[in-house]
Short mmCIF file of C-alpha atoms in Angstrom, two decimals:
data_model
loop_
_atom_site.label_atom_id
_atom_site.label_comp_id
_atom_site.label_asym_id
_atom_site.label_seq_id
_atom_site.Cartn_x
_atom_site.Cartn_y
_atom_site.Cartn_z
CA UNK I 179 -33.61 55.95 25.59
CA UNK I 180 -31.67 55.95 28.85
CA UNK I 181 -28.48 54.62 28.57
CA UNK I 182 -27.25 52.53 31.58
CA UNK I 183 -24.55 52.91 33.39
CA UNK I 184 -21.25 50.47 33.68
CA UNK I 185 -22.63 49.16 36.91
CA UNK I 186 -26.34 48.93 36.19
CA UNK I 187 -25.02 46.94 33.00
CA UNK I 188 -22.68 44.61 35.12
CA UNK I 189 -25.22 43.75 37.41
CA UNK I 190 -28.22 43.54 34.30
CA UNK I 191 -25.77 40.80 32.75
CA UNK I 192 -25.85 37.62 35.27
CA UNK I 193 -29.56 37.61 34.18
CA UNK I 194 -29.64 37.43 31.34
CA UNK I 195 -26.46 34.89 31.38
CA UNK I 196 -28.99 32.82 33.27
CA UNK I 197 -31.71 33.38 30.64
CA UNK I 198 -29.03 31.85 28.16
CA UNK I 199 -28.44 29.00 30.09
CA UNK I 200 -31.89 28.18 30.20
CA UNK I 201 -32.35 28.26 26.88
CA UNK I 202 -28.36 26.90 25.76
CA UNK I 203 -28.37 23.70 27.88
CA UNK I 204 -31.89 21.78 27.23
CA UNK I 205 -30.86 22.46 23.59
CA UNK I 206 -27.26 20.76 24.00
CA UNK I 207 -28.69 17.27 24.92
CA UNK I 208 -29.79 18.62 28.42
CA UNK I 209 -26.42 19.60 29.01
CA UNK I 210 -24.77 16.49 29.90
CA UNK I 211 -21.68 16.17 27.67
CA UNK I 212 -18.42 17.44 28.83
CA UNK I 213 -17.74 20.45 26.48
CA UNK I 214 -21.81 21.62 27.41
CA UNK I 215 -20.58 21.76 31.58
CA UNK I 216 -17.68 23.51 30.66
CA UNK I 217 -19.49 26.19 28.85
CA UNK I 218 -21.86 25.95 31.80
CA UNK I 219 -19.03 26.32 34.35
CA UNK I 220 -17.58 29.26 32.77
CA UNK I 221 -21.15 31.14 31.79
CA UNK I 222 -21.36 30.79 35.87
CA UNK I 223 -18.20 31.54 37.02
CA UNK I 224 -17.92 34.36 34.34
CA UNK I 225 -21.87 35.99 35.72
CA UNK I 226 -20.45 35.82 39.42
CA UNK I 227 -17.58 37.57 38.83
CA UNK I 228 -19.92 40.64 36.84
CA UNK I 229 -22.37 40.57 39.70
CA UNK I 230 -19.31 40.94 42.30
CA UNK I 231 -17.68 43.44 40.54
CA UNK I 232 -20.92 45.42 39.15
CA UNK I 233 -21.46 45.51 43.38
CA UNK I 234 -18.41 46.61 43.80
CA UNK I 235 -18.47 49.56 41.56
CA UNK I 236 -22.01 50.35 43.01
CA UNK I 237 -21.09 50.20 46.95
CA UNK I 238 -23.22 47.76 47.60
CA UNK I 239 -23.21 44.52 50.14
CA UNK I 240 -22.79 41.30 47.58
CA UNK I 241 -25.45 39.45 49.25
CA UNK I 242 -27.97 42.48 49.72
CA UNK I 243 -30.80 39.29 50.51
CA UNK I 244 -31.28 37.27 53.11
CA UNK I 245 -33.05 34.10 51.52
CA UNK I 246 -34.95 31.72 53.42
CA UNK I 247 -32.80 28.79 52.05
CA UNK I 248 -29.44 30.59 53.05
CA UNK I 249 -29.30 28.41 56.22
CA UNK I 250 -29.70 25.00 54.74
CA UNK I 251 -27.63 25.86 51.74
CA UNK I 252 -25.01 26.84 53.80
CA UNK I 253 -25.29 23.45 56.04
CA UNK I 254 -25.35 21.47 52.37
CA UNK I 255 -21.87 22.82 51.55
CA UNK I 256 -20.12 22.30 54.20
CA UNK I 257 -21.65 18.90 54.65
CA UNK I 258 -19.98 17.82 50.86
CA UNK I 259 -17.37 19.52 51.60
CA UNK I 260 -16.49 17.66 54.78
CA UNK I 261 -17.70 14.70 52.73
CA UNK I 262 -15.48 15.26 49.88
CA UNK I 263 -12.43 15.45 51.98
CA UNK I 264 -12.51 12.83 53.70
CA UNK I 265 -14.02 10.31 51.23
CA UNK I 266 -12.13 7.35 49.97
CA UNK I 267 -11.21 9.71 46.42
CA UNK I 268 -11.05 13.06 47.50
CA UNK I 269 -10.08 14.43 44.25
CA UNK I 270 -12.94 13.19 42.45
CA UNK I 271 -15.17 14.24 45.11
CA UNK I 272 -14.30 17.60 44.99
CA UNK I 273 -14.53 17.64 41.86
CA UNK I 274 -18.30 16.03 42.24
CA UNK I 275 -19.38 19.00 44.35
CA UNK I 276 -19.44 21.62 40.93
CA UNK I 277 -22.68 20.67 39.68
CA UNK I 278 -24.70 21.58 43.10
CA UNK I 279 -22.40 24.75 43.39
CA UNK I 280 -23.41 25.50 39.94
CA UNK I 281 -26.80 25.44 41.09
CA UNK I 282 -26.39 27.40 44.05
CA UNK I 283 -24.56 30.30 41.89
CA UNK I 284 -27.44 30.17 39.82
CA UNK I 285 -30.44 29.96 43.10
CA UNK I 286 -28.42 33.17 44.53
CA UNK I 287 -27.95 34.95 40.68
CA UNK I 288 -31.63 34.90 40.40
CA UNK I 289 -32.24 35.67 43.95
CA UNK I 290 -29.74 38.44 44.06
CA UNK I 291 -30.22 40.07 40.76
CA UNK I 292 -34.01 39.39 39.17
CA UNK I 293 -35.90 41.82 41.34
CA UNK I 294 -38.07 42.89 38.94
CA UNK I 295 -41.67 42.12 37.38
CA UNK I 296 -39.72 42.51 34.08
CA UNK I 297 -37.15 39.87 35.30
CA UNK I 298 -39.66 37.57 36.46
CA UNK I 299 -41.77 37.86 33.43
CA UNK I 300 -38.72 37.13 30.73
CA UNK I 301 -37.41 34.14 33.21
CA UNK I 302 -41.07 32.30 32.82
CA UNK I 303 -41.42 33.37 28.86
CA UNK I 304 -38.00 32.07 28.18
CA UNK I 305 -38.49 28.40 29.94
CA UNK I 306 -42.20 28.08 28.67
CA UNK I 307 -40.80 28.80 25.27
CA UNK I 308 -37.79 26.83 25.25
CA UNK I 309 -40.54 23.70 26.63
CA UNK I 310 -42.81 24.78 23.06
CA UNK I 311 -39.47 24.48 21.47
CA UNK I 312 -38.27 21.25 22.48
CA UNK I 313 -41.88 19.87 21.78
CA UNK I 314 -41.45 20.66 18.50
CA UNK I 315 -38.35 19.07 17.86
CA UNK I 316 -39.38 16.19 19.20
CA UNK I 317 -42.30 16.29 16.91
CA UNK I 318 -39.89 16.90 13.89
CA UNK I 319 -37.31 14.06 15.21
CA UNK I 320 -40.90 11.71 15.39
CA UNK I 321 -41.80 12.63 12.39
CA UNK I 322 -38.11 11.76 10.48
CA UNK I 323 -38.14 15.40 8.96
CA UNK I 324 -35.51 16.71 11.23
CA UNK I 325 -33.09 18.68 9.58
CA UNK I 326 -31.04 18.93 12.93
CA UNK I 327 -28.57 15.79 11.95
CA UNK I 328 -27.16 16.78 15.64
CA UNK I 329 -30.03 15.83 17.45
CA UNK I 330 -30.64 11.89 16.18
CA UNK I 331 -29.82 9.49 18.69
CA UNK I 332 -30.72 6.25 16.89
CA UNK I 333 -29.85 4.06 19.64
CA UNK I 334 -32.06 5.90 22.46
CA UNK I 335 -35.01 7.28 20.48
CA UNK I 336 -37.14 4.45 20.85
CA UNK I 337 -37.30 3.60 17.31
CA UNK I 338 -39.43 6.92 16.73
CA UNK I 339 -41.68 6.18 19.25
CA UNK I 340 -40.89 8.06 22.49
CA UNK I 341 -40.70 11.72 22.20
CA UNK I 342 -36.96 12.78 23.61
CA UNK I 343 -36.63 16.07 21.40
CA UNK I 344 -32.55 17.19 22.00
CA UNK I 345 -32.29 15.18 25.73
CA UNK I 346 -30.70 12.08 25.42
CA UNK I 347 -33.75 10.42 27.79
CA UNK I 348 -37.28 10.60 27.17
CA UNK I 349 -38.01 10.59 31.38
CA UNK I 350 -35.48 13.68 31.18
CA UNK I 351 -37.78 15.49 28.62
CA UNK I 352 -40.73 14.95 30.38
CA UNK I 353 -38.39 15.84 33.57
CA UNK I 354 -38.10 19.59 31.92
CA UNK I 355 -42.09 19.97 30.32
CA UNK I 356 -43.45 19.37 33.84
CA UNK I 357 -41.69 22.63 35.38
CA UNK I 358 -42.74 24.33 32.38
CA UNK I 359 -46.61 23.26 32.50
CA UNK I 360 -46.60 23.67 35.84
CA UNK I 361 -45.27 27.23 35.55
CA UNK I 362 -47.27 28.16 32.65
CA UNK I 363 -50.13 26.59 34.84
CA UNK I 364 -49.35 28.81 38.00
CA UNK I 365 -49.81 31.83 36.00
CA UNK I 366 -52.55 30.90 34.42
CA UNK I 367 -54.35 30.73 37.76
CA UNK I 368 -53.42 34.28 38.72
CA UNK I 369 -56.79 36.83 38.59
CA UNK I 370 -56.22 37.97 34.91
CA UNK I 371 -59.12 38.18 32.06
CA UNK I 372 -59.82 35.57 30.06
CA UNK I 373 -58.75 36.37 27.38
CA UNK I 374 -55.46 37.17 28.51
CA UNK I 375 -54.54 33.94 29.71
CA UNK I 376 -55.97 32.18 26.50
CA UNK I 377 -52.61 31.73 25.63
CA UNK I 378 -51.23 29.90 28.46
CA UNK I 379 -54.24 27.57 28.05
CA UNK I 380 -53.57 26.95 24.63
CA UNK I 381 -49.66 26.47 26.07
CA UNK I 382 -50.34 24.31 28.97
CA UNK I 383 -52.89 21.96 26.92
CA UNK I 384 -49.65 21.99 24.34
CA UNK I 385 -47.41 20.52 27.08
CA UNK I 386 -50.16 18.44 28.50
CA UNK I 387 -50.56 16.38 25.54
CA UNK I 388 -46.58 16.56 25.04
CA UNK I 389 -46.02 15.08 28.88
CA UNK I 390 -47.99 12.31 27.52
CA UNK I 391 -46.39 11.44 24.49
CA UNK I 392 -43.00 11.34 26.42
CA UNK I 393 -44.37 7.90 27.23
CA UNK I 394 -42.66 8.81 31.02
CA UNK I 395 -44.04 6.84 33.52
CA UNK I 396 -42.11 8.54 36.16
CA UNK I 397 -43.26 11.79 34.27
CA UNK I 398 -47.08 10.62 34.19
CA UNK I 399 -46.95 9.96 38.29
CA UNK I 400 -45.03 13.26 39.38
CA UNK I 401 -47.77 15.24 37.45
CA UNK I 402 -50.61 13.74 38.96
CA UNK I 403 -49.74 14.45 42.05
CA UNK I 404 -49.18 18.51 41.08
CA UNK I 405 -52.34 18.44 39.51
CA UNK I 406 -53.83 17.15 42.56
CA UNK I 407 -51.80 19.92 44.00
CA UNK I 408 -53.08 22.40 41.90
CA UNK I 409 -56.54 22.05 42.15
CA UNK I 410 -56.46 22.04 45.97
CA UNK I 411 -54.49 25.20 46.13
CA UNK I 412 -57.52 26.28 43.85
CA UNK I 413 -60.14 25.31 46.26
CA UNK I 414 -58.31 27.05 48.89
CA UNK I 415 -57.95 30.08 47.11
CA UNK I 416 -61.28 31.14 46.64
CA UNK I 417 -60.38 34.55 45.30
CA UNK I 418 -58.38 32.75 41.97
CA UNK I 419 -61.07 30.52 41.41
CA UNK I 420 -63.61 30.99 38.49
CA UNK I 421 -66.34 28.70 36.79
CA UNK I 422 -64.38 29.22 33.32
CA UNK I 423 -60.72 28.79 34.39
CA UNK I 424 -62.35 25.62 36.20
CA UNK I 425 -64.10 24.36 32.95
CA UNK I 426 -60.98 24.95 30.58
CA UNK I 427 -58.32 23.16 33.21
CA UNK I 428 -61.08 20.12 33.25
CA UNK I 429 -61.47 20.58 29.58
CA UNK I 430 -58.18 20.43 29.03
CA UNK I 431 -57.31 17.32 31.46
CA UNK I 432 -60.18 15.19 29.19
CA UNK I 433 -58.36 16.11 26.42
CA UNK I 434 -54.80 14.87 27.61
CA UNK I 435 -56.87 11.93 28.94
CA UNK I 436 -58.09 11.06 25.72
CA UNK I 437 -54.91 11.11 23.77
CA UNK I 438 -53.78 9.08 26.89
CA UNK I 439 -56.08 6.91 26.57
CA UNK I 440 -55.99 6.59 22.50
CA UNK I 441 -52.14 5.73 22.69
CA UNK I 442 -51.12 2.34 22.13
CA UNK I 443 -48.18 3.11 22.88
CA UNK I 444 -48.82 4.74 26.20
CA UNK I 445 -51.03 1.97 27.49
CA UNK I 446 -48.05 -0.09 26.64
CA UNK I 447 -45.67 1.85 28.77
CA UNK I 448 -48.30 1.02 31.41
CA UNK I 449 -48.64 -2.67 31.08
CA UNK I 450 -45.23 -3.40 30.79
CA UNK I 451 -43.93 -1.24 33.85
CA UNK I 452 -42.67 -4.09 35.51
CA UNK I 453 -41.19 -6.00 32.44
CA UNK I 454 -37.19 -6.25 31.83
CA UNK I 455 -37.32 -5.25 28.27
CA UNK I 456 -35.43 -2.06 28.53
CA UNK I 457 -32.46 -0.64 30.40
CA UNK I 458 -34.31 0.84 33.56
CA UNK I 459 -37.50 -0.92 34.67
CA UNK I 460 -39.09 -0.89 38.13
CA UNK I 461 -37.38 -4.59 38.30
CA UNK I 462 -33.72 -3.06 37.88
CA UNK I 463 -34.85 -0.21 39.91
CA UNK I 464 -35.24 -2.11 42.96
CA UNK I 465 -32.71 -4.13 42.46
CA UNK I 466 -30.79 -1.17 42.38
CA UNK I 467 -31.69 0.61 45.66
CA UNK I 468 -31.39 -3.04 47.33
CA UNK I 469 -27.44 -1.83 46.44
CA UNK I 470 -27.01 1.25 47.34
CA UNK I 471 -29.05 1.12 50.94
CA UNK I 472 -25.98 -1.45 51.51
CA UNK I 473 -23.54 1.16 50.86
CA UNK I 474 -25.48 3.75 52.82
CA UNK I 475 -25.08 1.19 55.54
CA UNK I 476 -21.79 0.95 55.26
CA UNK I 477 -20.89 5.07 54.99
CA UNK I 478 -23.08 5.83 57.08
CA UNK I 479 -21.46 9.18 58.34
CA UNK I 480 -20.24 11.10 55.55
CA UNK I 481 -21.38 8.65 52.42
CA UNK I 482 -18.88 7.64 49.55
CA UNK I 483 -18.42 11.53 48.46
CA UNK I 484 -20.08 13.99 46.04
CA UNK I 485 -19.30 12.01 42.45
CA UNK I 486 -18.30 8.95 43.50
CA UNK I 487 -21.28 6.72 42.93
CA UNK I 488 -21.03 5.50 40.11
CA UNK I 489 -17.29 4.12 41.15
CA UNK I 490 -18.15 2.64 44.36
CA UNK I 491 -21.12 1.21 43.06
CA UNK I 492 -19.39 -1.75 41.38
CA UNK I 493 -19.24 -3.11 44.56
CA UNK I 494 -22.49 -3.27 45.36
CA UNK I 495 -24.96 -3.81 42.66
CA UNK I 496 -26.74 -6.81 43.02
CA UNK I 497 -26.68 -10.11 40.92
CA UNK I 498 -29.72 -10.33 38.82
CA UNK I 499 -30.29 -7.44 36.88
CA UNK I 500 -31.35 -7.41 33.40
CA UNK I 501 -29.49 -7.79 30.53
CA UNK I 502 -29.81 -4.58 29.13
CA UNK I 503 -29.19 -2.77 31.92
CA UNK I 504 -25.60 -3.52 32.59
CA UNK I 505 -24.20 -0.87 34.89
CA UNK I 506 -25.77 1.53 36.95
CA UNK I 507 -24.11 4.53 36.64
CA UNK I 508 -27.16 6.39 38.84
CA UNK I 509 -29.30 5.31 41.63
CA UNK I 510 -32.45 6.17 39.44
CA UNK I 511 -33.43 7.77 42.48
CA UNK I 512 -31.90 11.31 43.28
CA UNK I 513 -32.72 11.24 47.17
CA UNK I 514 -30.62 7.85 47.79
CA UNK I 515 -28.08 8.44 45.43
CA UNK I 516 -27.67 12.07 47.35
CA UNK I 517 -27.56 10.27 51.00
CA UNK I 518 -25.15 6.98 49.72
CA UNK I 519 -22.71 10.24 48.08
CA UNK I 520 -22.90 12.47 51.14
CA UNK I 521 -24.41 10.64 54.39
CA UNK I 522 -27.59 10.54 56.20
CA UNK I 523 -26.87 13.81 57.19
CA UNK I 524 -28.73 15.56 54.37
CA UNK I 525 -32.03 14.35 55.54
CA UNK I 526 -33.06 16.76 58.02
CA UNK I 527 -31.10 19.55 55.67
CA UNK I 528 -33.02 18.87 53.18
CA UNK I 529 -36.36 18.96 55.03
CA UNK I 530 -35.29 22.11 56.65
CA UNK I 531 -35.06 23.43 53.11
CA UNK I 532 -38.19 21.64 51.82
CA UNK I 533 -40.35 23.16 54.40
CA UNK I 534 -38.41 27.35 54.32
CA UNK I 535 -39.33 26.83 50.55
CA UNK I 536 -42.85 25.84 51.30
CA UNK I 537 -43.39 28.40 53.94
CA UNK I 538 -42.19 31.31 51.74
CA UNK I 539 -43.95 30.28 48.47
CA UNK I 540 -47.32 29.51 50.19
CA UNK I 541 -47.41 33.54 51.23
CA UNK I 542 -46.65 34.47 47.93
CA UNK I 543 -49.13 32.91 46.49
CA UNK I 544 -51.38 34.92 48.67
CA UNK I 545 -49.71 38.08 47.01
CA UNK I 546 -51.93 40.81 45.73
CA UNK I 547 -49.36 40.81 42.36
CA UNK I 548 -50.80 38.43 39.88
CA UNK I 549 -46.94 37.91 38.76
CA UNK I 550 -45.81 37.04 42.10
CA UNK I 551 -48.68 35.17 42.73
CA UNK I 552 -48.80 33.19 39.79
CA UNK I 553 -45.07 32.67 39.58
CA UNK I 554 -44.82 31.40 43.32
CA UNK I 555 -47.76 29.07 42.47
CA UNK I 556 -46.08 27.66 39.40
CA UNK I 557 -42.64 27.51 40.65
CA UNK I 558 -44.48 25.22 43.79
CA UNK I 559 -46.15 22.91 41.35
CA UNK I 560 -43.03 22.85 39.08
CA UNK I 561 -40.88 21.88 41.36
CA UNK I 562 -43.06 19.49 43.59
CA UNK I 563 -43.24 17.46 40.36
CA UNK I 564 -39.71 17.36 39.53
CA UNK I 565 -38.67 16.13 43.29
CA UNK I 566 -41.95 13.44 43.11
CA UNK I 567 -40.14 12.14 39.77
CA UNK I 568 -36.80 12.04 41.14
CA UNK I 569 -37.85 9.09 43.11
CA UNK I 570 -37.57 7.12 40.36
CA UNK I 571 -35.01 9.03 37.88
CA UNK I 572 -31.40 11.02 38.45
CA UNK I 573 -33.39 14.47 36.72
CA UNK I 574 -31.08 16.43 39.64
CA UNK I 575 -28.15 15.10 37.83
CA UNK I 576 -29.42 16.84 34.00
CA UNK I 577 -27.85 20.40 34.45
CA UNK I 578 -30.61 21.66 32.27
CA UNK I 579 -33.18 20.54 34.60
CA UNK I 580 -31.61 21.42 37.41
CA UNK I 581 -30.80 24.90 36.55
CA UNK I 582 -34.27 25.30 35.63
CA UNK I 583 -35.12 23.89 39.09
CA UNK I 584 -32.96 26.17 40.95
CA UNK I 585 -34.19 28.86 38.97
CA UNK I 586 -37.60 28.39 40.19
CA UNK I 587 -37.11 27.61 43.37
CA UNK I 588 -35.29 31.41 43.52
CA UNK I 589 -38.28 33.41 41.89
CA UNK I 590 -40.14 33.32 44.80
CA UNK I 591 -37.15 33.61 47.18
CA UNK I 592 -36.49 36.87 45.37
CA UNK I 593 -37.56 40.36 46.38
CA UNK I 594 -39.78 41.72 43.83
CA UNK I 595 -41.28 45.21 43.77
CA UNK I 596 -44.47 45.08 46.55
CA UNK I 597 -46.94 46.50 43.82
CA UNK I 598 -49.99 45.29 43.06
CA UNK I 599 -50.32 44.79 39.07
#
């Protein structure tokens, strides 16, 4: 066995930190409580400084890659940045800027460092398997046979009936199964036998019926539209297209349909969209962005600063809302939240970036590598149904799911080996 040297270890290492955190922070409640960011922060900060030094040691430029999303990354930061400093509590806003430049370490980790098949191959295993994971938690928690006393929340588990698994937020869950079904769903349209993807089929039904049982409404949306997606990138790619992949994808949708359809409590969720009987309804939601399209109005150069939502929005949340909601702490929409913090400005950033990520993915999925095909494809769906769901949920804001999104949004940014396999 060939051992490695100091520098190909250094620079092995941020990967596989990365791996950890995909696994580590969807099983601490989605990452959201304070001691979970600080580990976060400093399994970062520590996997930057290895891939600087292992560099270093090597000779080589730090950023060897010129990504596609370099340019609107690099407008994004110094836009909060500018915002930060001159916003009405700088402090606070600087200190709102480390989640996004957590995400960016991790986009340019992947980007910089997985530039292998092998890479690419654990990153997908590790967040499909974490998804199967969480499912089954959930399933345990459901159940009342979890042995995990660390994982009950009996105030937000919906009395056993929504499926939240460790999150804290059942539209947070479903936020996470999404990317993975729509990864596991990108490989399992590359040009493989059968039989080899049989067990992404019996993974992605697994997460199907799991998305449903979430009881997400926000969840249920985003992933019709990616299945819509899905089978039109189909269509158009004649070449991944067969009669059996075709019957087991429709197979499976009729059976998600059917458990769908066979839930009281998902037709439930359904009928009472609109109803103020729990903490964030479509009601409260638009009486929510009523709010904060006032405060855009009234910052509208540099916003209120990265973090300082939830402060300034005392101000401006509307009379009316219903009694269990209380305070909005988040927009319950990512996109205005993200303009009212750091000004209209983002907008055409964030299009710039939309369509460089579109552009690049779209060729890889042309790719004669079934990995790089199928990865590109699912990391498209994944993350087309995580931005359609944050327009009605703050899933940017769960580090989990957004290091998973950044992840994905890097794997087919990243430089992998030309060779057909």
């Amino acid at each position: 066995m060939k051992r490695l040297t100091t520098a190909e270890a250094l620079n092995a290492a941020p990967v596989w930190i990365v791996l950890f955190l995909l696994v580590f922070t969807p099983l601490a409640r989605g990452g959201v409580q304070g001691w979970a960011r600080e580990l976060v922060f400093m399994a970062v900060f520590g996997a930057v400084c290895l891939f600087a030094i292992s560099r270093i040691l090597s000779g080589r430029p730090v950023f060897e890659v010129k990504t596609p999303l370099g340019g609107p990354i690099l407008c994004l930061s110094i836009l909060m940045l500018l915002s930060a400093s001159f916003s009405i509590l700088p402090v606070r806003g600087m200190q709102g800027m480390l989640p996004a430049m957590i995400c960016m370490a991790v986009y340019y980790l992947v980007v910089q460092s997985a530039r292998t098949r092998m890479q690419h191959r654990r990153i997908v295993i590790v967040i499909v398997g974490t998804a199967v994971l969480l499912v089954l938690v959930g399933l345990l928690k459901i159940s009342g046979e979890n042995p995990f006393g660390w994982w009950n929340y009996d105030e937000i588990d919906g009395d056993g009936v929504l499926l939240t698994s460790t999150y804290g937020n059942h539209n947070h869950l479903a936020g996470f199964l999404e990317m993975a079904l729509f990864l596991s769903l990108g490989c399992l349209a590359c040009r493989a036998p059968v039989m080899k993807r049989l067990p992404l089929i019996v993974v992605a039904l697994f997460l199907s019926i799991s998305l449903v049982l979430t009881l997400s409404r926000g969840g249920w949306i985003a992933a019709c539209f990616s299945f819509a997606l899905f089978f039109c990138l189909l269509v158009f790619q004649k070449k991944a297209v067969s009669s059996k992949l075709l019957l087991i994808i429709c197979g499976s949708a009729i059976v998600a349909a059917s458990v769908f359809l066979v839930s009281t409590s998902a037709t439930k969720r359904l009928l009472t969209a609109t109803e103020n009987t729990e903490s964030a309804t479509l009601h409260s939601r638009l009486l929510a962005w009523k709010g904060v399209m006032r405060m855009i109005r009234d910052y509208p150069v540099l916003g209120v600063g990265p973090g300082n939502f939830a402060t300034i929005y005392t101000q401006y949340q509307p009379a009316g809302f219903p009694g269990q909601a209380g305070r909005y702490f988040r927009a319950h929409n990512d996109y205005l939240q993200f303009i009212a913090e750091v000004g209209p400005g983002c907008i055409p950033i964030m299009a710039w970036a939309m369509v460089s990520f579109c552009r690049t993915t779209a060729r890889k999925c042309r790719h004669p590598s079934r990995l790089v095909s199928g990865t590109a494809m699912g990391s498209l769906l994944a993350s087309t149904s995580l931005l359609i769901h944050g327009l009605v949920d703050f899933n940017f804001h769960i580090p989990a799911n957004a290091i998973v999104f950044s992840v994905l949004i890097a794997l087919p940014m990243s430089p992998v080996h030309e060779k057909s396999k």
